[in-house]
Short mmCIF file of C-alpha atoms and ligand atoms in Angstrom, two decimals:
data_model
loop_
_atom_site.label_atom_id
_atom_site.label_comp_id
_atom_site.label_asym_id
_atom_site.label_seq_id
_atom_site.Cartn_x
_atom_site.Cartn_y
_atom_site.Cartn_z
CA MET A 250 -28.77 -1.04 -19.70
CA ILE A 251 -30.20 1.89 -17.73
CA SER A 252 -32.28 4.04 -20.08
CA ILE A 253 -31.04 7.44 -21.17
CA GLU A 254 -34.49 8.88 -20.42
CA CYS A 255 -34.05 7.82 -16.82
CA LEU A 256 -30.62 9.47 -16.62
CA LYS A 257 -31.97 12.68 -18.17
CA VAL A 258 -34.46 12.98 -15.35
CA ILE A 259 -31.74 12.45 -12.75
CA TYR A 260 -29.53 14.98 -14.50
CA GLN A 261 -32.25 17.63 -14.46
CA ARG A 262 -32.91 17.00 -10.78
CA GLN A 263 -29.22 17.39 -9.91
CA PHE A 264 -28.00 20.05 -12.33
CA GLY A 265 -31.04 21.74 -13.91
CA ASP A 266 -31.58 22.25 -17.65
CA LEU A 267 -30.30 19.66 -20.08
CA GLU A 268 -29.84 20.41 -23.77
CA ASP A 269 -26.84 18.92 -25.55
CA PHE A 270 -25.29 15.91 -23.89
CA GLU A 271 -23.13 12.89 -24.59
CA ALA A 272 -24.21 9.40 -23.44
CA TYR A 273 -21.95 6.43 -22.74
CA PHE A 274 -22.18 2.79 -21.70
CA SER A 275 -19.45 0.80 -19.97
CA PRO A 276 -20.12 -2.92 -19.55
CA GLY A 277 -19.18 -5.34 -16.78
CA ARG A 278 -17.49 -8.61 -17.63
CA VAL A 279 -17.83 -12.34 -17.10
CA ASN A 280 -14.82 -14.60 -17.36
CA LEU A 281 -15.79 -17.85 -19.08
CA ILE A 282 -12.62 -19.62 -17.97
CA GLY A 283 -9.00 -18.82 -17.03
CA GLU A 284 -9.10 -17.64 -13.42
CA HIS A 285 -6.12 -16.08 -11.67
CA LEU A 286 -4.09 -16.45 -14.83
CA ASP A 287 -3.77 -12.83 -15.93
CA TYR A 288 -1.13 -11.93 -13.33
CA ASN A 289 0.60 -15.25 -14.07
CA GLY A 290 1.11 -14.48 -17.76
CA GLY A 291 -1.50 -16.94 -19.02
CA HIS A 292 -4.55 -16.85 -21.28
CA VAL A 293 -8.07 -15.88 -20.16
CA LEU A 294 -11.43 -16.04 -21.96
CA PRO A 295 -13.68 -13.20 -20.75
CA PHE A 296 -16.42 -11.17 -22.44
CA ALA A 297 -18.10 -7.82 -21.81
CA ILE A 298 -21.74 -8.17 -20.71
CA ASP A 299 -24.94 -6.21 -21.25
CA LEU A 300 -25.08 -5.14 -17.60
CA GLY A 301 -23.00 -2.07 -16.89
CA ILE A 302 -22.83 1.63 -16.10
CA THR A 303 -24.64 4.20 -18.20
CA ALA A 304 -23.68 7.88 -18.12
CA ILE A 305 -24.72 11.29 -19.36
CA PHE A 306 -21.98 13.89 -19.71
CA VAL A 307 -22.39 17.61 -20.34
CA PRO A 308 -18.89 19.05 -20.86
CA HIS A 309 -18.19 22.66 -19.80
CA SER A 310 -15.22 24.87 -20.46
CA THR A 311 -14.33 24.92 -16.76
CA ASN A 312 -11.75 22.95 -14.81
CA VAL A 313 -14.30 21.49 -12.39
CA LEU A 314 -15.89 18.07 -12.77
CA HIS A 315 -19.06 17.04 -10.94
CA VAL A 316 -19.98 13.37 -10.96
CA PHE A 317 -23.29 12.26 -9.46
CA SER A 318 -23.83 8.56 -8.74
CA GLU A 319 -27.51 7.67 -8.59
CA ASP A 320 -26.69 4.29 -7.04
CA PHE A 321 -24.93 5.87 -4.07
CA ASN A 322 -26.91 9.10 -4.14
CA GLU A 323 -23.60 10.96 -3.86
CA MET A 324 -22.02 13.89 -5.68
CA PHE A 325 -18.27 13.93 -6.17
CA GLN A 326 -16.69 17.22 -7.14
CA VAL A 327 -13.07 17.71 -8.19
CA ASN A 328 -10.90 20.50 -9.53
CA LEU A 329 -9.06 19.03 -12.52
CA ASP A 330 -6.01 21.23 -11.94
CA LEU A 331 -5.60 20.25 -8.31
CA LEU A 332 -7.05 16.72 -8.24
CA ASN A 333 -7.45 16.91 -4.48
CA HIS A 334 -9.37 14.25 -2.60
CA GLY A 335 -12.31 16.57 -2.08
CA ASN A 336 -15.35 14.85 -0.70
CA ILE A 337 -14.63 11.18 -1.38
CA ILE A 338 -17.09 9.18 0.68
CA SER A 339 -17.35 5.83 -1.09
CA ASN A 340 -15.11 3.70 -3.23
CA TRP A 341 -16.69 4.67 -6.51
CA ALA A 342 -15.37 8.24 -6.21
CA SER A 343 -11.85 7.05 -5.45
CA PHE A 344 -11.91 5.12 -8.75
CA VAL A 345 -12.92 8.32 -10.54
CA LEU A 346 -10.11 10.29 -8.93
CA ALA A 347 -7.59 7.51 -9.59
CA CYS A 348 -8.37 7.64 -13.32
CA LEU A 349 -8.04 11.42 -13.46
CA LYS A 350 -4.64 11.20 -11.77
CA ILE A 351 -3.40 8.64 -14.29
CA MET A 352 -4.57 10.89 -17.14
CA LYS A 353 -2.79 13.83 -15.60
CA SER A 354 0.43 11.83 -15.29
CA ARG A 355 0.15 11.00 -19.00
CA ARG A 356 -0.68 14.64 -19.83
CA ILE A 357 -3.92 13.66 -21.54
CA PRO A 358 -6.26 16.69 -21.47
CA MET A 359 -9.42 16.20 -19.37
CA ARG A 360 -12.79 17.86 -19.68
CA GLY A 361 -14.73 19.62 -16.95
CA GLY A 362 -18.51 19.39 -16.74
CA ASN A 363 -21.37 17.47 -15.17
CA ILE A 364 -21.77 13.72 -15.21
CA VAL A 365 -24.59 11.48 -14.00
CA ILE A 366 -24.01 7.73 -13.74
CA GLN A 367 -26.23 4.80 -12.90
CA SER A 368 -25.52 1.09 -12.96
CA ASP A 369 -27.52 -2.09 -13.47
CA LEU A 370 -24.38 -4.10 -12.79
CA PRO A 371 -24.42 -5.46 -9.26
CA ILE A 372 -21.71 -3.58 -7.36
CA ALA A 373 -18.72 -5.42 -5.84
CA SER A 374 -20.04 -8.83 -6.84
CA GLY A 375 -17.27 -10.07 -9.08
CA LEU A 376 -18.59 -8.70 -12.39
CA SER A 377 -15.99 -5.90 -12.50
CA SER A 378 -18.00 -2.86 -11.50
CA SER A 379 -14.70 -1.16 -10.60
CA ALA A 380 -13.10 -1.77 -13.99
CA ALA A 381 -16.36 -0.61 -15.61
CA ILE A 382 -16.23 2.77 -13.87
CA GLU A 383 -12.50 3.16 -14.53
CA CYS A 384 -12.90 2.52 -18.26
CA LEU A 385 -15.99 4.74 -18.36
CA ILE A 386 -14.32 7.76 -16.75
CA LEU A 387 -11.17 7.54 -18.87
CA TYR A 388 -13.18 7.07 -22.06
CA MET A 389 -15.57 9.96 -21.33
CA MET A 390 -12.74 12.32 -20.45
CA ALA A 391 -10.92 11.73 -23.75
CA PRO A 392 -13.04 9.69 -26.19
CA GLU A 393 -10.88 10.46 -29.24
CA VAL A 394 -7.69 9.37 -27.49
CA TYR A 395 -9.01 6.16 -26.01
CA ASP A 396 -11.27 5.08 -28.84
CA ARG A 397 -8.37 4.74 -31.22
CA ASP A 398 -6.05 3.32 -28.56
CA ARG A 399 -8.03 0.80 -26.54
CA LEU A 400 -4.91 -0.91 -25.30
CA SER A 401 -3.90 2.32 -23.53
CA LEU A 402 -7.43 2.51 -22.15
CA ALA A 403 -7.08 -0.95 -20.58
CA ILE A 404 -3.57 -0.24 -19.30
CA ASP A 405 -4.44 3.17 -17.85
CA ALA A 406 -7.55 1.75 -16.15
CA GLN A 407 -5.50 -1.06 -14.63
CA ARG A 408 -2.82 1.44 -13.53
CA ALA A 409 -5.50 3.51 -11.81
CA GLU A 410 -6.54 0.47 -9.76
CA VAL A 411 -3.01 -0.77 -9.00
CA GLU A 412 -1.17 2.51 -8.45
CA GLU A 413 -3.87 4.74 -7.05
CA VAL A 414 -6.44 2.45 -5.43
CA GLY A 415 -3.88 -0.14 -4.28
CA VAL A 416 -5.42 -3.41 -5.55
CA LYS A 417 -2.75 -5.40 -7.38
CA CYS A 418 -5.15 -6.73 -10.03
CA GLY A 419 -4.20 -8.15 -13.41
CA ILE A 420 -5.40 -6.66 -16.69
CA MET A 421 -8.21 -9.06 -17.60
CA ASP A 422 -11.17 -6.98 -16.45
CA GLN A 423 -10.10 -3.68 -17.94
CA TYR A 424 -9.05 -5.38 -21.18
CA ALA A 425 -12.39 -7.16 -21.55
CA ILE A 426 -14.25 -3.88 -21.03
CA ALA A 427 -12.02 -2.01 -23.48
CA PHE A 428 -12.11 -4.70 -26.21
CA GLY A 429 -15.53 -6.34 -25.75
CA LYS A 430 -17.25 -7.42 -28.96
CA GLU A 431 -20.89 -8.29 -29.53
CA ASN A 432 -21.57 -12.06 -29.43
CA CYS A 433 -17.90 -12.88 -28.87
CA ALA A 434 -15.60 -14.02 -26.10
CA ILE A 435 -12.03 -12.71 -26.08
CA LEU A 436 -9.06 -15.07 -25.89
CA LEU A 437 -6.52 -12.76 -24.30
CA ASN A 438 -2.85 -13.56 -24.06
CA CYS A 439 -2.04 -11.62 -20.89
CA LEU A 440 1.68 -11.65 -21.51
CA GLN A 441 1.70 -10.28 -25.03
CA LEU A 442 -1.49 -8.24 -24.55
CA LYS A 443 -2.89 -9.59 -27.80
CA HIS A 444 -6.29 -11.16 -28.34
CA GLU A 445 -8.47 -13.01 -30.76
CA TYR A 446 -12.25 -13.23 -30.74
CA VAL A 447 -14.31 -16.39 -30.78
CA PRO A 448 -18.10 -16.39 -31.27
CA LEU A 449 -19.80 -17.32 -27.99
CA ASP A 450 -22.40 -19.54 -29.58
CA LEU A 451 -23.72 -21.92 -26.93
CA LYS A 452 -26.28 -23.48 -29.30
CA ASP A 453 -29.13 -25.00 -27.24
CA TYR A 454 -27.68 -23.65 -24.01
CA GLN A 455 -27.94 -20.39 -22.11
CA LEU A 456 -25.28 -18.79 -19.96
CA VAL A 457 -26.67 -17.99 -16.50
CA VAL A 458 -24.86 -15.77 -14.01
CA MET A 459 -25.54 -16.63 -10.35
CA ASN A 460 -24.79 -14.04 -7.69
CA THR A 461 -24.05 -15.39 -4.18
CA ASN A 462 -24.73 -11.93 -2.71
CA PHE A 463 -22.05 -12.93 -0.24
CA PRO A 464 -20.06 -9.96 1.08
CA ARG A 465 -16.55 -10.03 -0.38
CA ASN A 466 -14.64 -9.02 2.74
CA LEU A 467 -10.90 -9.56 2.79
CA ILE A 468 -10.91 -10.07 -0.94
CA ASP A 469 -8.04 -7.64 -1.60
CA SER A 470 -5.73 -9.17 1.01
CA LYS A 471 -6.52 -12.75 -0.09
CA TYR A 472 -5.98 -11.76 -3.71
CA ASN A 473 -2.58 -10.24 -2.99
CA GLU A 474 -1.70 -13.31 -0.91
CA ARG A 475 -2.39 -15.65 -3.86
CA LYS A 476 -0.34 -13.41 -6.09
CA SER A 477 2.71 -13.63 -3.86
CA GLU A 478 2.27 -17.41 -3.43
CA CYS A 479 2.48 -17.70 -7.22
CA GLU A 480 5.64 -15.60 -7.25
CA ARG A 481 7.22 -17.95 -4.71
CA ALA A 482 6.11 -21.04 -6.67
CA LEU A 483 7.64 -19.54 -9.82
CA GLN A 484 11.00 -19.04 -8.11
CA GLU A 485 11.14 -22.73 -7.23
CA ILE A 486 10.22 -23.81 -10.75
CA GLN A 487 12.85 -21.53 -12.25
CA SER A 488 15.52 -23.79 -10.75
CA LEU A 489 14.37 -26.42 -13.27
CA GLU A 490 12.85 -24.54 -16.16
CA PRO A 491 13.73 -21.02 -17.41
CA VAL A 492 10.19 -19.61 -17.58
CA SER A 493 9.35 -16.00 -16.81
CA HIS A 494 5.73 -16.61 -15.76
CA LEU A 495 4.04 -19.40 -13.88
CA ALA A 496 1.39 -20.09 -16.55
CA GLN A 497 4.14 -21.08 -18.98
CA ALA A 498 5.63 -23.72 -16.74
CA HIS A 499 5.32 -27.34 -17.80
CA VAL A 500 3.01 -29.47 -15.68
CA ILE A 501 5.93 -31.75 -14.89
CA SER A 502 8.04 -28.87 -13.52
CA VAL A 503 5.40 -28.19 -10.90
CA GLY A 504 6.52 -31.45 -9.30
CA VAL A 505 9.79 -29.86 -8.09
CA ILE A 506 7.92 -27.59 -5.70
CA GLU A 507 8.46 -28.93 -2.20
CA ASP A 508 6.02 -26.80 -0.26
CA ASP A 509 2.55 -28.38 -0.52
CA LEU A 510 0.61 -25.16 -0.56
CA LEU A 511 2.75 -23.62 -3.31
CA TYR A 512 2.55 -26.88 -5.26
CA TYR A 513 -1.25 -26.77 -5.33
CA ARG A 514 -1.33 -23.08 -6.28
CA ALA A 515 1.01 -23.75 -9.20
CA LYS A 516 -0.92 -26.87 -10.19
CA HIS A 517 -4.08 -24.77 -10.54
CA VAL A 518 -2.29 -22.21 -12.70
CA VAL A 519 -0.70 -24.63 -15.19
CA THR A 520 -3.77 -26.86 -15.51
CA GLU A 521 -6.11 -23.86 -15.84
CA GLU A 522 -3.94 -22.54 -18.68
CA GLN A 523 -4.48 -25.84 -20.53
CA ARG A 524 -8.22 -25.66 -19.86
CA VAL A 525 -8.48 -22.16 -21.35
CA LEU A 526 -6.86 -23.21 -24.61
CA ALA A 527 -9.05 -26.33 -24.70
CA ALA A 528 -12.15 -24.18 -24.05
CA PHE A 529 -11.23 -21.91 -26.95
CA ASP A 530 -10.99 -24.98 -29.22
CA ALA A 531 -14.27 -26.35 -27.85
CA LEU A 532 -16.05 -23.08 -28.70
CA ASN A 533 -14.55 -23.01 -32.17
CA LEU A 534 -15.65 -26.58 -32.76
CA GLY A 535 -19.11 -26.03 -31.27
CA ARG A 536 -18.44 -28.69 -28.59
CA ILE A 537 -20.46 -27.10 -25.80
CA ASP A 538 -20.55 -30.38 -23.85
CA TYR A 539 -16.75 -30.35 -23.71
CA LEU A 540 -16.72 -26.68 -22.70
CA GLY A 541 -19.11 -27.51 -19.87
CA ASN A 542 -16.78 -30.22 -18.62
CA LEU A 543 -13.88 -27.80 -18.54
CA LEU A 544 -15.97 -25.44 -16.41
CA TRP A 545 -16.55 -28.13 -13.77
CA GLN A 546 -12.84 -28.95 -13.74
CA SER A 547 -11.91 -25.29 -13.43
CA HIS A 548 -14.16 -24.84 -10.42
CA GLN A 549 -12.78 -27.90 -8.70
CA SER A 550 -9.25 -26.64 -9.22
CA LEU A 551 -10.13 -23.16 -7.92
CA ASP A 552 -11.79 -24.67 -4.89
CA GLU A 553 -9.36 -27.42 -3.94
CA ASP A 554 -5.98 -26.25 -5.27
CA TYR A 555 -6.26 -22.46 -5.37
CA GLU A 556 -8.73 -22.22 -2.47
CA VAL A 557 -10.64 -19.14 -3.56
CA ALA A 558 -14.20 -20.50 -3.81
CA GLY A 559 -15.68 -20.71 -0.32
CA ASP A 560 -19.02 -22.07 0.94
CA ALA A 561 -21.41 -19.74 -0.86
CA LEU A 562 -19.94 -20.33 -4.33
CA ASN A 563 -19.52 -24.05 -3.67
CA CYS A 564 -23.15 -24.31 -2.68
CA LEU A 565 -24.30 -22.80 -6.00
CA ILE A 566 -21.99 -25.09 -7.96
CA HIS A 567 -23.09 -28.15 -5.98
CA TYR A 568 -26.77 -27.64 -6.84
CA ALA A 569 -25.98 -26.59 -10.42
CA HIS A 570 -24.19 -29.93 -10.75
CA LYS A 571 -27.22 -31.80 -9.42
CA PHE A 572 -29.50 -30.20 -11.99
CA ARG A 573 -29.70 -32.41 -15.06
CA GLY A 574 -29.99 -29.65 -17.63
CA CYS A 575 -26.81 -27.92 -16.47
CA ILE A 576 -23.71 -29.11 -18.34
CA GLY A 577 -21.08 -26.96 -16.63
CA ALA A 578 -20.63 -24.32 -13.94
CA ARG A 579 -17.84 -22.52 -12.14
CA MET A 580 -17.09 -19.44 -10.10
CA THR A 581 -16.07 -16.39 -12.17
CA GLY A 582 -13.72 -13.57 -11.17
CA ALA A 583 -11.49 -13.43 -8.10
CA GLY A 584 -13.73 -15.62 -5.91
CA PHE A 585 -14.27 -15.40 -2.13
CA GLY A 586 -17.96 -14.82 -2.84
CA GLY A 587 -19.16 -12.92 -5.89
CA CYS A 588 -20.63 -14.67 -8.91
CA ALA A 589 -20.63 -18.03 -10.66
CA ILE A 590 -21.71 -19.00 -14.17
CA ALA A 591 -23.61 -22.00 -15.45
CA ILE A 592 -24.36 -23.38 -18.90
CA VAL A 593 -27.97 -24.53 -18.87
CA ASP A 594 -30.35 -26.12 -21.37
CA LYS A 595 -32.33 -23.14 -22.77
CA SER A 596 -35.69 -24.79 -22.17
CA LEU A 597 -34.90 -25.43 -18.48
CA VAL A 598 -33.47 -22.07 -17.42
CA ASN A 599 -36.44 -21.01 -15.28
CA ARG A 600 -36.55 -24.35 -13.51
CA PHE A 601 -32.80 -24.19 -12.96
CA CYS A 602 -32.95 -20.74 -11.33
CA THR A 603 -35.87 -21.76 -9.11
CA TYR A 604 -34.21 -25.01 -8.04
CA VAL A 605 -30.73 -23.62 -7.34
CA GLY A 606 -32.20 -20.45 -5.80
CA ARG A 607 -34.36 -22.40 -3.32
CA LYS A 608 -31.62 -24.81 -2.32
CA TYR A 609 -29.14 -21.98 -1.89
CA GLU A 610 -31.51 -19.98 0.28
CA THR A 611 -32.20 -22.95 2.52
CA ASP A 612 -28.51 -23.84 2.90
CA GLN A 613 -26.97 -20.39 3.10
CA ASN A 614 -29.81 -18.38 4.58
CA ARG A 615 -29.31 -15.82 1.82
CA LYS A 616 -30.97 -15.17 -1.53
CA ALA A 617 -29.08 -15.69 -4.78
CA ASP A 618 -29.74 -13.55 -7.85
CA PHE A 619 -29.71 -14.83 -11.42
CA TYR A 620 -29.00 -12.89 -14.63
CA LEU A 621 -29.10 -13.95 -18.27
CA VAL A 622 -26.31 -12.01 -19.94
CA LYS A 623 -24.90 -11.78 -23.44
CA PRO A 624 -21.59 -10.54 -24.91
CA VAL A 625 -21.60 -6.89 -26.01
CA ASP A 626 -19.18 -4.29 -27.36
CA GLY A 627 -16.70 -2.61 -25.04
CA VAL A 628 -17.13 0.86 -23.55
CA SER A 629 -18.51 3.27 -26.12
CA ARG A 630 -20.53 6.38 -26.80
CA ILE A 631 -24.24 5.78 -27.31
CA LYS A 632 -25.48 7.46 -30.46
C1 LIG B 716 -10.10 -10.08 -10.43
C2 LIG B 716 -8.94 -9.28 -10.99
C3 LIG B 716 -8.49 -9.84 -12.35
C4 LIG B 716 -8.24 -11.35 -12.27
C5 LIG B 716 -9.41 -12.06 -11.59
C6 LIG B 716 -9.13 -13.51 -11.33
O1 LIG B 716 -11.23 -9.93 -11.22
O2 LIG B 716 -9.30 -7.92 -11.15
O3 LIG B 716 -7.34 -9.16 -12.78
O4 LIG B 716 -7.03 -11.63 -11.64
O5 LIG B 716 -9.75 -11.45 -10.36
O6 LIG B 716 -9.03 -14.21 -12.52
#
C-alpha cells in the first residue's frame, strides 16, 4: 500500500495546505479459479489483494471535484452538476467520470473537494486496476451509502464500466473489491450475487503473481467476442436443456453443439464451473495439492478451448510447470497478456522467481514481474 505520508506530500504540492483529510484504500484482485464464468452465470473464486490504490480526500462544500493521479501526473477537474467531459486525457479519468454519472442517475449525493490518488497495483495488467478505481471513487463520494450496501457498490461500479466506459465486463472484479475479506477467498455465485468466504490457507505454499508485462491490446474486442460466442453456444444447448446460463448446462448437453469453435468455448465454461466448486472443496479440506492440479487444468482449458492465453502467459506457465516446487499455475483475469498465478513451495519462492524470470526473458525478450500478495479487506476508509 502507498503510504499516507507520501500522499500528504503530493497533496501539499498540488493543492497547498492539508489539515483534516480522509484516507482510503481500494485493492486490486486476483482470481484463484473460475475464468470467464461471471458473465456465464457461474461461480468464481477471487480475492482482494494488498496491492491497490490509496487516496487522500479533502471534501469541500463546492460542486467541483479535483482528482490528481500521481501515476499519470494528471489533474482531472469536473463540475458535479454538469458532469461534462472536461479535460479527460487518459482512461483513469473516464472511469472517475463514469462513476459520477452512475451516482447522478441514482440520485446519490456526491461531494466536491480535492483528491490525490496513487497506486502500487500495476495498471492494465489483469489485476483489476479499473475496478479498483471505480470502487474507490464511488466509495469516497458516499461512504455511508456504500459501506452499508456493498452489493450496490459492486453493481454501480460494474454499471459504470459497462454503460459508461463500454466494456461489457461481468461483476467478478467489482464484487471482489467490494466484498474482499482478510485471509479469505470469496466463492461468488454470479447468478444469485451471493457469496461465502473460505480461508485461503495454502499451508507450506505461497501464492505468487507473475506479470507478463505484455501489452493487452485488443483485449476489449476479444472479450466481447468470447461473450457473444457463449451466447450463441447457449442458444444451441437450449434446444436440449432449459438452462438460462451456459455455466449451468450439463457437460453432456455441450455435445449437441455442432460448431466446433462454440463447442470448445462451452466445454471450457462447463468444466471450469466444476473446477471452481472442486477448488472450493479442496481449500476447505486443506488439499492444496488438489487445488494446484485444478489450476493446471484451468489454464489448459483457457488456452486450448477458450483461447485467451497467448504466448506470453503460456511461456510463464510452461516454466512454472517445469519447476519442481510449483504445484499449480494458471493465467488470472481476462487473459490476452496480463498476469498469471502460481502456487509455490514457500522455501523455494526466490529460486522460482529467478528461474521463471530468466527463462521468460530469454524466450519473450521481455521482463516479467513477480509479486507476493495476500487477501485483504475490500475498499475501505483508513483510520
Ligand atoms: C475480466 C472481467 C471480469 C471477468 C474476467 C474473466 O477481469 O472484468 O468480469 O469476466 O475478465 O474471468
